[in-house]
Coordinates of C-alpha atoms and ligand atoms in Angstrom, one line a residue:
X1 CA -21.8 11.3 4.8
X2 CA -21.3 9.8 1.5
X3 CA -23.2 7.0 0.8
X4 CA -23.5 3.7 -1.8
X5 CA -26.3 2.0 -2.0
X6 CA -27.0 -1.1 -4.0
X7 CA -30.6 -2.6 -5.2
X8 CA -31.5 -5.0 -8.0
X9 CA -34.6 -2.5 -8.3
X10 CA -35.2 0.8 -8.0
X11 CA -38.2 3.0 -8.8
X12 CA -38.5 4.7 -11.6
X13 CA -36.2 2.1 -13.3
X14 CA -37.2 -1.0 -12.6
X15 CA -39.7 -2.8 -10.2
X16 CA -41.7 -5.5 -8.9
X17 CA -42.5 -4.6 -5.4
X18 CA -42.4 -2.3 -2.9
X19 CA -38.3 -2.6 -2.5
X20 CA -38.1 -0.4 -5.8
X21 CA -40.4 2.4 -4.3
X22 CA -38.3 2.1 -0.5
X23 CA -34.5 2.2 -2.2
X24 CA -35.4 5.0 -4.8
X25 CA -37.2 6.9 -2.3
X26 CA -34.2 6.5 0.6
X27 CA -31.6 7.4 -2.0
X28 CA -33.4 11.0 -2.6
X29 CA -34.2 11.7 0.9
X30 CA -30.5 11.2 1.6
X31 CA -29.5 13.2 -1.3
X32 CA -32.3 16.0 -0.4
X33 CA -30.5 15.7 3.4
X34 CA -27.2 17.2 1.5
X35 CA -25.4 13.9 1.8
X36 CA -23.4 12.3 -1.6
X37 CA -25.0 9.4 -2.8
X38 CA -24.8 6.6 -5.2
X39 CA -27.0 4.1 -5.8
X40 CA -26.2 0.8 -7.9
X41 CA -28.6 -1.4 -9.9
X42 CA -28.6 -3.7 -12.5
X43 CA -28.7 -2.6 -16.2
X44 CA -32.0 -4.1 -17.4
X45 CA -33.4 -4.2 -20.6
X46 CA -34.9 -1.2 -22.0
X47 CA -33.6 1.6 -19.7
X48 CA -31.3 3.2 -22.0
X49 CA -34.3 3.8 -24.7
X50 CA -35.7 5.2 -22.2
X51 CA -33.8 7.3 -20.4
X52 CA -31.6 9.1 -23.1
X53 CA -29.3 10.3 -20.5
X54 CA -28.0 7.0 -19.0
X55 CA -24.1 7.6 -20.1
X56 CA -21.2 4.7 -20.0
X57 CA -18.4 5.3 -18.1
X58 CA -14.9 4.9 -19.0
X59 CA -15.1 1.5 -16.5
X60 CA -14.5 -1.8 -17.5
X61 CA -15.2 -4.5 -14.5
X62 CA -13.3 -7.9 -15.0
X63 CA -14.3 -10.4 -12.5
X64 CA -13.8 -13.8 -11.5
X65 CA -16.8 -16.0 -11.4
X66 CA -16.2 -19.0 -10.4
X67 CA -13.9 -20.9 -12.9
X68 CA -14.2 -18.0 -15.8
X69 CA -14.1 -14.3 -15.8
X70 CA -16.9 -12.0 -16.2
X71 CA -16.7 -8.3 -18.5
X72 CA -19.2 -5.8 -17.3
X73 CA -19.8 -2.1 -17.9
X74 CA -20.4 0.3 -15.9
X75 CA -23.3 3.2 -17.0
X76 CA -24.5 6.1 -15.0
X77 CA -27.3 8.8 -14.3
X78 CA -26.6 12.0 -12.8
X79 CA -30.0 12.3 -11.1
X80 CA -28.7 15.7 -9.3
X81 CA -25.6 17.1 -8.3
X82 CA -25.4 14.8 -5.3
X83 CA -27.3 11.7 -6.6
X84 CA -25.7 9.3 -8.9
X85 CA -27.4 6.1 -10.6
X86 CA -24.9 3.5 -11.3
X87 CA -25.9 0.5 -13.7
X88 CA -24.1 -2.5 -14.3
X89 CA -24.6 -3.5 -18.0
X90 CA -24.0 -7.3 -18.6
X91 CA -26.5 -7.9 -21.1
X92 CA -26.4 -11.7 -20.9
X93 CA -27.3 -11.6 -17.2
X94 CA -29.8 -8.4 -17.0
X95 CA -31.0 -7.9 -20.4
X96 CA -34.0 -10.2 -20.2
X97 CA -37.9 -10.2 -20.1
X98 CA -37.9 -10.3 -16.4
X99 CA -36.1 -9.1 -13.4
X100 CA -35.8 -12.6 -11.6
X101 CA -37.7 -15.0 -13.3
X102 CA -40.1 -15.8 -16.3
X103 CA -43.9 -17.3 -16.2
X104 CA -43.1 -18.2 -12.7
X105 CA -40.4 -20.0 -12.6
X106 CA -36.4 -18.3 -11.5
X107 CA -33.9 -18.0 -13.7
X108 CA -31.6 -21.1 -13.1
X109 CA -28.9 -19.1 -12.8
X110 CA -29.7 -16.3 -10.3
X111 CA -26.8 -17.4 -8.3
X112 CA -24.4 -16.4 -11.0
X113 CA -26.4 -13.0 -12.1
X114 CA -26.9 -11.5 -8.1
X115 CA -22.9 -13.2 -6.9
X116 CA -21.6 -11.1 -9.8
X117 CA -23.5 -7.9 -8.9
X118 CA -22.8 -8.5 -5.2
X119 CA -18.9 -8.5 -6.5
X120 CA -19.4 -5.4 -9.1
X121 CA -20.8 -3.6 -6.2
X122 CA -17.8 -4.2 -3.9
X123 CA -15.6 -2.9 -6.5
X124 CA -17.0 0.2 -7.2
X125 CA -17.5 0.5 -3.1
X126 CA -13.6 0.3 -3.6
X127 CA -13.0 2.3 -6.2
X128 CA -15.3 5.1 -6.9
X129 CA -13.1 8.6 -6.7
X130 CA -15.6 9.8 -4.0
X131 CA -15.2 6.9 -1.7
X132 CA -18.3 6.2 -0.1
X133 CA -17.8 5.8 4.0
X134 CA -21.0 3.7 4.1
X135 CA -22.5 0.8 2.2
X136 CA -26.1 0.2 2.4
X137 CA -27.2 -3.0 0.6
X138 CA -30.9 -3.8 0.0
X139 CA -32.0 -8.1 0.1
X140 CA -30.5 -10.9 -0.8
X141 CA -29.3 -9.8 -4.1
X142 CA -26.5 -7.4 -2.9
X143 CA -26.3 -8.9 0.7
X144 CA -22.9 -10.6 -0.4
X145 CA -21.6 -7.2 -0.7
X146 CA -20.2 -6.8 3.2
X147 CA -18.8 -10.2 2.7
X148 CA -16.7 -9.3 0.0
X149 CA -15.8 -5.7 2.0
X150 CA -15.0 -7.9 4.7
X151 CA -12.7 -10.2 2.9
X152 CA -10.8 -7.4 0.6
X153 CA -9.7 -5.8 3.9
X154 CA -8.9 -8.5 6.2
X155 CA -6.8 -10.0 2.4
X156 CA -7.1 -8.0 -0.4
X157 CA -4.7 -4.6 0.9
X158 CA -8.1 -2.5 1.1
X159 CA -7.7 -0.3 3.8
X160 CA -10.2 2.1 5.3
X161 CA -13.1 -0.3 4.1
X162 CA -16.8 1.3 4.3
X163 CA -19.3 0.7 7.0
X164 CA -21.8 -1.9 5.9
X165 CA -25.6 -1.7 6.6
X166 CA -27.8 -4.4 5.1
X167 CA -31.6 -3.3 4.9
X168 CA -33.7 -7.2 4.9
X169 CA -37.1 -6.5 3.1
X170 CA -38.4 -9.9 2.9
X171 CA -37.0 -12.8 4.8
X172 CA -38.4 -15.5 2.8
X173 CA -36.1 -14.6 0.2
X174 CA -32.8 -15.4 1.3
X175 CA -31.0 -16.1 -2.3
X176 CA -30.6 -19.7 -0.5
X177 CA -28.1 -21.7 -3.7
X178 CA -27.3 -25.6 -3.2
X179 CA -23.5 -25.2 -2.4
X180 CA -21.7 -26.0 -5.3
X181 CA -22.8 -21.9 -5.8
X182 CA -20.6 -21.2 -3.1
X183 CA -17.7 -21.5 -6.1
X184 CA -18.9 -18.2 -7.8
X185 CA -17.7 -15.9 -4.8
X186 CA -14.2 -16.8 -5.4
X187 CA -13.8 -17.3 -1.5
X188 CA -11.7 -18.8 0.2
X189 CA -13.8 -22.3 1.8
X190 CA -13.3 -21.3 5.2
X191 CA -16.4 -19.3 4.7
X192 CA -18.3 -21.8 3.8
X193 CA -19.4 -23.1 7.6
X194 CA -22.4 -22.4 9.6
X195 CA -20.9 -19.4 11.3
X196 CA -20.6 -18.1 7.5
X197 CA -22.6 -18.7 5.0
X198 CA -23.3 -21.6 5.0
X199 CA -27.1 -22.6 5.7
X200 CA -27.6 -26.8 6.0
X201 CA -25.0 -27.4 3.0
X202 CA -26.3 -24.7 1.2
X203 CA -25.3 -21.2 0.4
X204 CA -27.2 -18.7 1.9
X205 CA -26.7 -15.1 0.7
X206 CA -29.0 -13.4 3.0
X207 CA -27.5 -15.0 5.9
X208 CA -24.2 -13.7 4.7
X209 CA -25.6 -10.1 5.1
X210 CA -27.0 -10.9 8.6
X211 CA -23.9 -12.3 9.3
X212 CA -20.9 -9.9 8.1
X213 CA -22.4 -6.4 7.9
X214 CA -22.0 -4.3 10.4
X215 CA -25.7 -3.3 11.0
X216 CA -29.0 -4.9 9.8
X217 CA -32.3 -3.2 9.4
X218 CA -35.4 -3.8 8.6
X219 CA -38.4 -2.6 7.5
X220 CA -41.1 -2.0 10.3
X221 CA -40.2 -1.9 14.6
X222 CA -43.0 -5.2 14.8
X223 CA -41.1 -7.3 11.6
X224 CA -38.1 -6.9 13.6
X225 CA -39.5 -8.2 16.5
X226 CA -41.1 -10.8 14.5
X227 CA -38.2 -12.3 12.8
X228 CA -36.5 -13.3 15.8
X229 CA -39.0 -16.0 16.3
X230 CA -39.6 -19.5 15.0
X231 CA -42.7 -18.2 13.1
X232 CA -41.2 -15.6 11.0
X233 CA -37.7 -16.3 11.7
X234 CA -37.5 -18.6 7.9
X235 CA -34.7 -20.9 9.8
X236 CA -32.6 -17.6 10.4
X237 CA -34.2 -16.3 13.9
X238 CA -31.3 -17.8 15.6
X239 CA -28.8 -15.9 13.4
X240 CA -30.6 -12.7 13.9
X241 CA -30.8 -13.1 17.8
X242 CA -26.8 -13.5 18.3
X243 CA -27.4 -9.5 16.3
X244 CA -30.1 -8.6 17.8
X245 CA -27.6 -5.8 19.3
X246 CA -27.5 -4.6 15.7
X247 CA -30.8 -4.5 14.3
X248 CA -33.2 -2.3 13.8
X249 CA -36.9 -2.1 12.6
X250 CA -37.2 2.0 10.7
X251 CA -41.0 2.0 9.1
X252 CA -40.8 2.7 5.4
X253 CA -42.3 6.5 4.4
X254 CA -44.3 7.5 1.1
X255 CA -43.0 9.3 -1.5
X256 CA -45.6 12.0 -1.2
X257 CA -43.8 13.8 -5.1
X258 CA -45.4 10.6 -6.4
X259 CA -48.2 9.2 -4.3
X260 CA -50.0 12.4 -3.8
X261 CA -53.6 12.9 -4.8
X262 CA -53.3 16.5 -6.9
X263 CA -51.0 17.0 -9.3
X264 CA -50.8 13.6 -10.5
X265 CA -50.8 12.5 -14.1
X266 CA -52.4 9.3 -13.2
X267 CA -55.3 11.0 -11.6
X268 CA -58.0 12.5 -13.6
X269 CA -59.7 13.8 -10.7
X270 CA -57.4 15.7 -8.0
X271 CA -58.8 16.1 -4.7
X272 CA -57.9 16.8 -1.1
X273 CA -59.4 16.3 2.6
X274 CA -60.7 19.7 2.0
X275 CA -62.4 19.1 -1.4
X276 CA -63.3 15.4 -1.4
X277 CA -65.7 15.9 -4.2
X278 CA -63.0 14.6 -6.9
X279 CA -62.3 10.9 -5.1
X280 CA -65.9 10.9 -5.9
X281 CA -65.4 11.5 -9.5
X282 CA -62.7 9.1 -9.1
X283 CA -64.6 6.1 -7.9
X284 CA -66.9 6.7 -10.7
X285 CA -64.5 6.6 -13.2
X286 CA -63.0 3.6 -11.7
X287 CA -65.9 1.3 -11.6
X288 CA -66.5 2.2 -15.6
X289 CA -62.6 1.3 -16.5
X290 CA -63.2 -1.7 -14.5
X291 CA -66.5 -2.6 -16.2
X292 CA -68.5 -2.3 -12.5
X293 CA -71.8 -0.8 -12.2
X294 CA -71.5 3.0 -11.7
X295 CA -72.7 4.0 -8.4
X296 CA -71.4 5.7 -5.7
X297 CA -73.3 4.5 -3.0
X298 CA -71.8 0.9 -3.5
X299 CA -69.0 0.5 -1.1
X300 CA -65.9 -0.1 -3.1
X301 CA -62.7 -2.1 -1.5
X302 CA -59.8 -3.0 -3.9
X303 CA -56.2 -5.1 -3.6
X304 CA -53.4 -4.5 -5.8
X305 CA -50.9 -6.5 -5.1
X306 CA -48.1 -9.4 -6.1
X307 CA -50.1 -12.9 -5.9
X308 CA -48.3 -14.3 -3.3
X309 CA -49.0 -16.5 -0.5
X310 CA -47.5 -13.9 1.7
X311 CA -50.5 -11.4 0.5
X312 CA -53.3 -13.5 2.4
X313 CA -54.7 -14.0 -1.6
X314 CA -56.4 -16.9 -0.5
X315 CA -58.3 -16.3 2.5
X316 CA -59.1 -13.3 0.4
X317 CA -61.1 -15.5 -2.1
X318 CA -62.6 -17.5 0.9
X319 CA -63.4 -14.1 2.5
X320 CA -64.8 -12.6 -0.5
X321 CA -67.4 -16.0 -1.3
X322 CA -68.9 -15.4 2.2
X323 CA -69.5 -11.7 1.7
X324 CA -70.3 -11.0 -2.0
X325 CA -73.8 -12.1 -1.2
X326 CA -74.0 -8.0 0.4
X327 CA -73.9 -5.1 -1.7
X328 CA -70.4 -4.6 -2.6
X329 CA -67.8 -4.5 -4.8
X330 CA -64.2 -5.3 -5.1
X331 CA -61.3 -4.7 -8.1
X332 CA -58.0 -6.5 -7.9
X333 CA -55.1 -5.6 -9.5
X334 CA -52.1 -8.5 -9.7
X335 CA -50.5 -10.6 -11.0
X336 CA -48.2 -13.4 -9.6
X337 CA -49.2 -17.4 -9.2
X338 CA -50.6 -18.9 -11.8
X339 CA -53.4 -20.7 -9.6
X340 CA -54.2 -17.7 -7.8
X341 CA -54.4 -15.7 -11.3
X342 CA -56.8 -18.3 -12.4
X343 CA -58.7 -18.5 -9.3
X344 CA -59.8 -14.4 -9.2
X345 CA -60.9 -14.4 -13.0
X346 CA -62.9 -17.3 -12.5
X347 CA -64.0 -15.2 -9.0
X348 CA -64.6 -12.3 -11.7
X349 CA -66.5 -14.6 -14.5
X350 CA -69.3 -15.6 -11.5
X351 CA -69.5 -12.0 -10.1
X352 CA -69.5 -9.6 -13.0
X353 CA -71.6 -6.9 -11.2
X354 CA -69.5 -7.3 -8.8
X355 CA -66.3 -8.0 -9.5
X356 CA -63.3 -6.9 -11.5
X357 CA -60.2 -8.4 -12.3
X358 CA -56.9 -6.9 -13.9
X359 CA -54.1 -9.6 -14.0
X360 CA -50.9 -7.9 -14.7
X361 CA -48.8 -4.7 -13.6
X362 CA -50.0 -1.2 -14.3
X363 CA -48.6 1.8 -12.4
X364 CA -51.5 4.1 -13.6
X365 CA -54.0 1.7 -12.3
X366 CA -52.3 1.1 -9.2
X367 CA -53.0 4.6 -8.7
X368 CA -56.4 5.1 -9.8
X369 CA -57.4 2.2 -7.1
X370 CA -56.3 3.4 -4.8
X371 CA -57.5 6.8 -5.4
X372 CA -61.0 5.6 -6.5
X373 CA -62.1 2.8 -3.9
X374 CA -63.8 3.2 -0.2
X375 CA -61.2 0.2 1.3
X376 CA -58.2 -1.8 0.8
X377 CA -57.7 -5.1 1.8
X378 CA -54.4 -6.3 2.7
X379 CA -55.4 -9.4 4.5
X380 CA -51.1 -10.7 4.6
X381 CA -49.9 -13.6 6.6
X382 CA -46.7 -11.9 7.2
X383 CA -45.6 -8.4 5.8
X384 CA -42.2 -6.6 6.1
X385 CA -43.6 -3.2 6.2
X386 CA -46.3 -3.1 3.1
X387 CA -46.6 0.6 1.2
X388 CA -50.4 0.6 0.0
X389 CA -51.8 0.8 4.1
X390 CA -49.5 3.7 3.2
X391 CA -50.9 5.1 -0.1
X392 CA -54.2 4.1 1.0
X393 CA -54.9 6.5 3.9
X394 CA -53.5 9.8 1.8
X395 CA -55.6 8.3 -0.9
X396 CA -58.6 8.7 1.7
X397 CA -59.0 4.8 1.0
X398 CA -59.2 3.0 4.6
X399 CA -57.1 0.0 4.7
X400 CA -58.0 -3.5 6.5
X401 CA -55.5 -5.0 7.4
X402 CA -53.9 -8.2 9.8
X403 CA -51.9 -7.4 12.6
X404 CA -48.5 -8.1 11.7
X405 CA -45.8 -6.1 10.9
X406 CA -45.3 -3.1 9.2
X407 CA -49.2 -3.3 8.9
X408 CA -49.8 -3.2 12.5
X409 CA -47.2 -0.4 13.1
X410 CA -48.9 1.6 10.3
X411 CA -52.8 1.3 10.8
X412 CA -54.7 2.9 14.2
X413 CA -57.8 0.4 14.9
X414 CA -60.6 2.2 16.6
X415 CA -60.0 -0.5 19.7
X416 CA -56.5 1.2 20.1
X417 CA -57.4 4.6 20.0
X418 CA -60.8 5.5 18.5
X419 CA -60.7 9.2 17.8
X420 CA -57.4 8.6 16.0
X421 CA -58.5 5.3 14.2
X422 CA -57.5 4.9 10.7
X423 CA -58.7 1.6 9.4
X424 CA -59.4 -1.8 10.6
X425 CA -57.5 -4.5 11.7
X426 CA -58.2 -8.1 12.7
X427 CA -56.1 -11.0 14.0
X428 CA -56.4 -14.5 13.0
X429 CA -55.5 -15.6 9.7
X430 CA -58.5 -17.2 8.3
X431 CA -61.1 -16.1 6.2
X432 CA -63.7 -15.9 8.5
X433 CA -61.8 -13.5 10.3
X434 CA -61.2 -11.5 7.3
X435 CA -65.2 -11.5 6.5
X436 CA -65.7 -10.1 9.7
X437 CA -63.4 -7.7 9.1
X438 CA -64.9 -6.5 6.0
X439 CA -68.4 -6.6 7.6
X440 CA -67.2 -3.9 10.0
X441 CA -66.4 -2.2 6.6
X442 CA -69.5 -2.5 5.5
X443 CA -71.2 -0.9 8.6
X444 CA -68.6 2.0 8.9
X445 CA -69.8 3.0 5.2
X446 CA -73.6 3.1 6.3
X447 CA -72.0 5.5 9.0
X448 CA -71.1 8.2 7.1
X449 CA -69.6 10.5 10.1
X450 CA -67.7 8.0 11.2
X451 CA -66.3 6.8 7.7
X452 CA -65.3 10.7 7.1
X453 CA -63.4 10.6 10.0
X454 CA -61.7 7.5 9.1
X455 CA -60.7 9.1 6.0
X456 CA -59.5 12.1 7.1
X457 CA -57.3 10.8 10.1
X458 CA -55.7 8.6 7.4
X459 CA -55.3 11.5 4.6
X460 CA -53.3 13.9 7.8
X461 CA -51.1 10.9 9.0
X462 CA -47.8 11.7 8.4
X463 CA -45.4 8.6 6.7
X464 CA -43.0 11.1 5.0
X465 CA -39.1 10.3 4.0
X466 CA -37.9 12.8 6.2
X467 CA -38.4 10.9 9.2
X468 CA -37.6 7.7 7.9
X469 CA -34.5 8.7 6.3
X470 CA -33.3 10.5 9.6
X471 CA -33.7 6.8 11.4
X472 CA -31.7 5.4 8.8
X473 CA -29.0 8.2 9.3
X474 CA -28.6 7.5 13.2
X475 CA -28.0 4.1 12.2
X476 CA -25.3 4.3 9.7
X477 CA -23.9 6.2 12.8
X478 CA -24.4 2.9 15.2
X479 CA -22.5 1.1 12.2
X480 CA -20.0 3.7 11.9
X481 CA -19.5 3.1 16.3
X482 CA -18.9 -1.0 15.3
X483 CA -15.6 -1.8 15.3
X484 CA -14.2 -3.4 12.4
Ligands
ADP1 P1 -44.4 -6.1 -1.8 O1 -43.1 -5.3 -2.0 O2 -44.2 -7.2 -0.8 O3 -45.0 -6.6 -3.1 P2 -45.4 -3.5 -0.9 O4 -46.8 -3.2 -0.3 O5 -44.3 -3.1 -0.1 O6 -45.4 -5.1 -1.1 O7 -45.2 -2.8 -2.3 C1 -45.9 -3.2 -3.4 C2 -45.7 -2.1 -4.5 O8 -45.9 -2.7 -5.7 C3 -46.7 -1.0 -4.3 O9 -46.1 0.2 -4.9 C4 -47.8 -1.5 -5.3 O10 -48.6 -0.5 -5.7 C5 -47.0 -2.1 -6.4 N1 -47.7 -3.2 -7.1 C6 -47.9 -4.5 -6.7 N2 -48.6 -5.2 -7.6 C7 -48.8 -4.3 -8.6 C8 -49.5 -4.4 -9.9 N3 -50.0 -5.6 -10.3 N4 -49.5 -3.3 -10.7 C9 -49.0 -2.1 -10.3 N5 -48.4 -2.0 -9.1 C10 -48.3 -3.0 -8.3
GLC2 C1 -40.8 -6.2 0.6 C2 -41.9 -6.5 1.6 C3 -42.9 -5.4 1.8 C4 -42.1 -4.1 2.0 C5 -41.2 -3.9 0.8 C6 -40.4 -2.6 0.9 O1 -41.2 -6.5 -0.7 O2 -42.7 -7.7 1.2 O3 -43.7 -5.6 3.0 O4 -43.0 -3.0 2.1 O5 -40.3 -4.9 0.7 O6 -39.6 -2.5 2.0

């Protein structure tokens, strides 16, 4: 099959979540499958200085934007014979400090920047030489792209349009503009109603993606259930329902080339199921770079995460007063809300034996968590599909998590299955909850049988690509059987 997909991040290029590690993973699985794929993504600042082989193309994109026109190039990476990186360069929309917004606050005019990627998109989904059969867009930032497929063949004299697949990796993002955005997609206003994209008199990009591609997925079997209801739905449940036909929930894998626990330049200390001895090492290491007392028989759990509402951050810091009292330890890595950056230096400041804080983003660190630590906690009030339950187990790191989506598909609790359990889960959203949660921790660590098996159930699970990208094939073929 021959493939397009379209991001506004990708892993190893640019990232602030887990969406950069899920598109950049799918698009090599794909290619490793045999199938041709391209992948487009913004441009941002500081890719071509460093990676020397990002090449311009003899391309030059002219669009309408509302009232003006918009110039763009268009630069590529030949990642392998069947893999192609596709950048949009329009330095005065991509080349900035961040990807979407600055000291927490969006740029005013993301509506412009993700309309007129959404529209560059559809244009090379037109005319690349190798015209891809299926177009796979990724959140709200692309998910414009089957509308303008739509429109171009129903108006435009494009025949033999792509398949569409939009992938939804966080509903509470919907790219939702006040309506006089609806101007910079250059569409005719018959769109604009609430069978289109229009969302109460504003313009909803994410709902045009739910709306006018052909299939929708998303990331875990229970965050599909979930975002048919009221609760997780984010206003668009109802939307989602009249499709429910056409959605589907395909957990996210690991990219075990880069989260692996040998062979890894971030690890100073490789190890394996079979020769523990270096997570050992690792956790040692860790609790000195962190500025923690060194000693391996405190238990270690560790978060790295954005510092978001969605991450359960603040039943977290409610959590962690009630149990810091015991002998324990606990290293976050984040960054995110101001108030919530604040709140776990000042946690750090009281505990400093036993707590350590690093505000900011740092792949190397990332790893070294969750190579070095004895838990993670991922406490979230809602979450897609979540990668570090993921890392955690091949890390040998048990997670605790809440039930809910991708997390509960991901985790075994003992209560489910106790020879196969895998970390711990818990329920209700509250802190108490969570300290309970963590005092189970606690006791599995004083049981050190039991905590080996823990570990080594989670190091053998398997959350490769190769399934995950063979769920997303059979689906392009379900949007391939829609009729359009
Ligand atoms: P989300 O995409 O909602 O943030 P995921 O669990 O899917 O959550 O993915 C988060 C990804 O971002 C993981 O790869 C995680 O390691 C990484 N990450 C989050 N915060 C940081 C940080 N401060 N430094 C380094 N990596 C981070
Ligand atoms: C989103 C979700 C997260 C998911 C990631 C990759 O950022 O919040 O749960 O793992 O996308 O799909």
């Amino acid at each position: 099959m021959k493939i397009l997909l379209a991001s506004s991040e990708v892993h190893p290029f640019s990232k602030t979540g887990g969406l950069a590690d899920m598109v950049g993973a799918l698009a090599k699985t794909l290619a490793g499958f045999g199938h041709r794929v391209g992948l487009v993504t913004p441009l941002y600042s500081g890719l071509r200085e460093k990676f020397h082989k990002i090449k311009k193309l003899n391309w030059d994109i002219n669009l309408p934007l509302g009232p003006g026109q918009v110039a763009a190039e268009v630069w590529t990476l030949s990642v392998s014979a069947r893999l192609t990186i596709y950048f949009i360069r329009q330095p005065d929309f991509f080349e900035r400090p961040g990807l979407y917004q600055e000291a927490g606050r969006d740029y005013p005019d993301n509506a412009a920047r993700f309309v007129f990627f959404s529209k560059c998109v559809a244009q090379l989904a037109r005319y690349l030489p190798w015209k891809p059969e299926l177009v796979h867009v990724h959140d709200w930032q692309a998910a414009l792209v089957p509308l303008f497929v739509r429109h171009q063949s129903l108006s435009d004299g494009w025949h033999r349009v792509p398949h569409t697949c939009l992938t939804i990796h966080n509903l509470a993002y919907q790219g939702n503009f006040p309506a006089s955005a609806f101007e910079l997609t250059n569409l005719p206003a018959g769109y604009f109603n609430p069978k289109g994209v229009e969302f109460f008199n504003h313009l909803n990009c994410l709902k045009a993606g739910i709306v006018f591609s052909d299939i929708i997925t998303t990331v875990s079997p229970r965050y599909a259930r979930e975002i048919m209801t009221g609760q997780f739905g984010c206003g668009l449940e109802g939307i989602l329902q009249q499709r429910r036909e056409s959605v589907f929930g395909i957990l996210n894998g690991v990219d075990y080339s880069e989260w692996r626990t040998t062979r890894n330049s971030f690890l100073r200390h490789p190890f394996s199921a079979k020769r523990i001895s270096g997570k050992l090492s690792g956790k040692l290491a860790l609790q000195k770079e962190m500025g923690l007392p060194v000693n391996a028989k405190i238990p270690l759990f560790a978060t790295v995460s954005r510092l978001a509402d969605q991450k359960g951050v603040d039943i977290l810091l409610g959590a962690l007063e009630e149990m810091l009292g015991n002998e324990m330890q606990f290293i976050l890595l984040g960054n995110g809300s101001p108030f919530f950056e604040n709140a776990y230096r000042d946690l750090a400041r009281r505990y400093p034996d036993k707590v350590g804080v690093r505000i900011g983003f740092d792949q190397g660190l990332s790893h070294r968590i969750e190579a070095g630590s004895d838990f993670f906690l991922m406490p979230s009030l809602y979450e897609p599909c979540g990668l570090n339950q993921m890392y955690s187990q091949r890390y040998g790191t048990i997670p605790v998590v809440r039930t809910t989506g991708g997390l509960d598909d991901s985790v075994v609790d003992d209560s489910e299955d106790p020879a196969k359990a895998t970390g711990i889960k818990f329920a209700e959203y509250s802190a108490p909850a969570l300290a309970r949660a963590i005092r189970r921790a606690l006791n599995l660590f004083q049981d050190p049988p039991r905590f080996r098996a823990y570990r080594i159930n989670g190091m053998k699970a398997d959350f490769s690509w190769r399934r995950t990208g063979e769920h997303y094939l059979r689906a392009y073929e379900q949007a391939q059987a829609q009729l359009t």
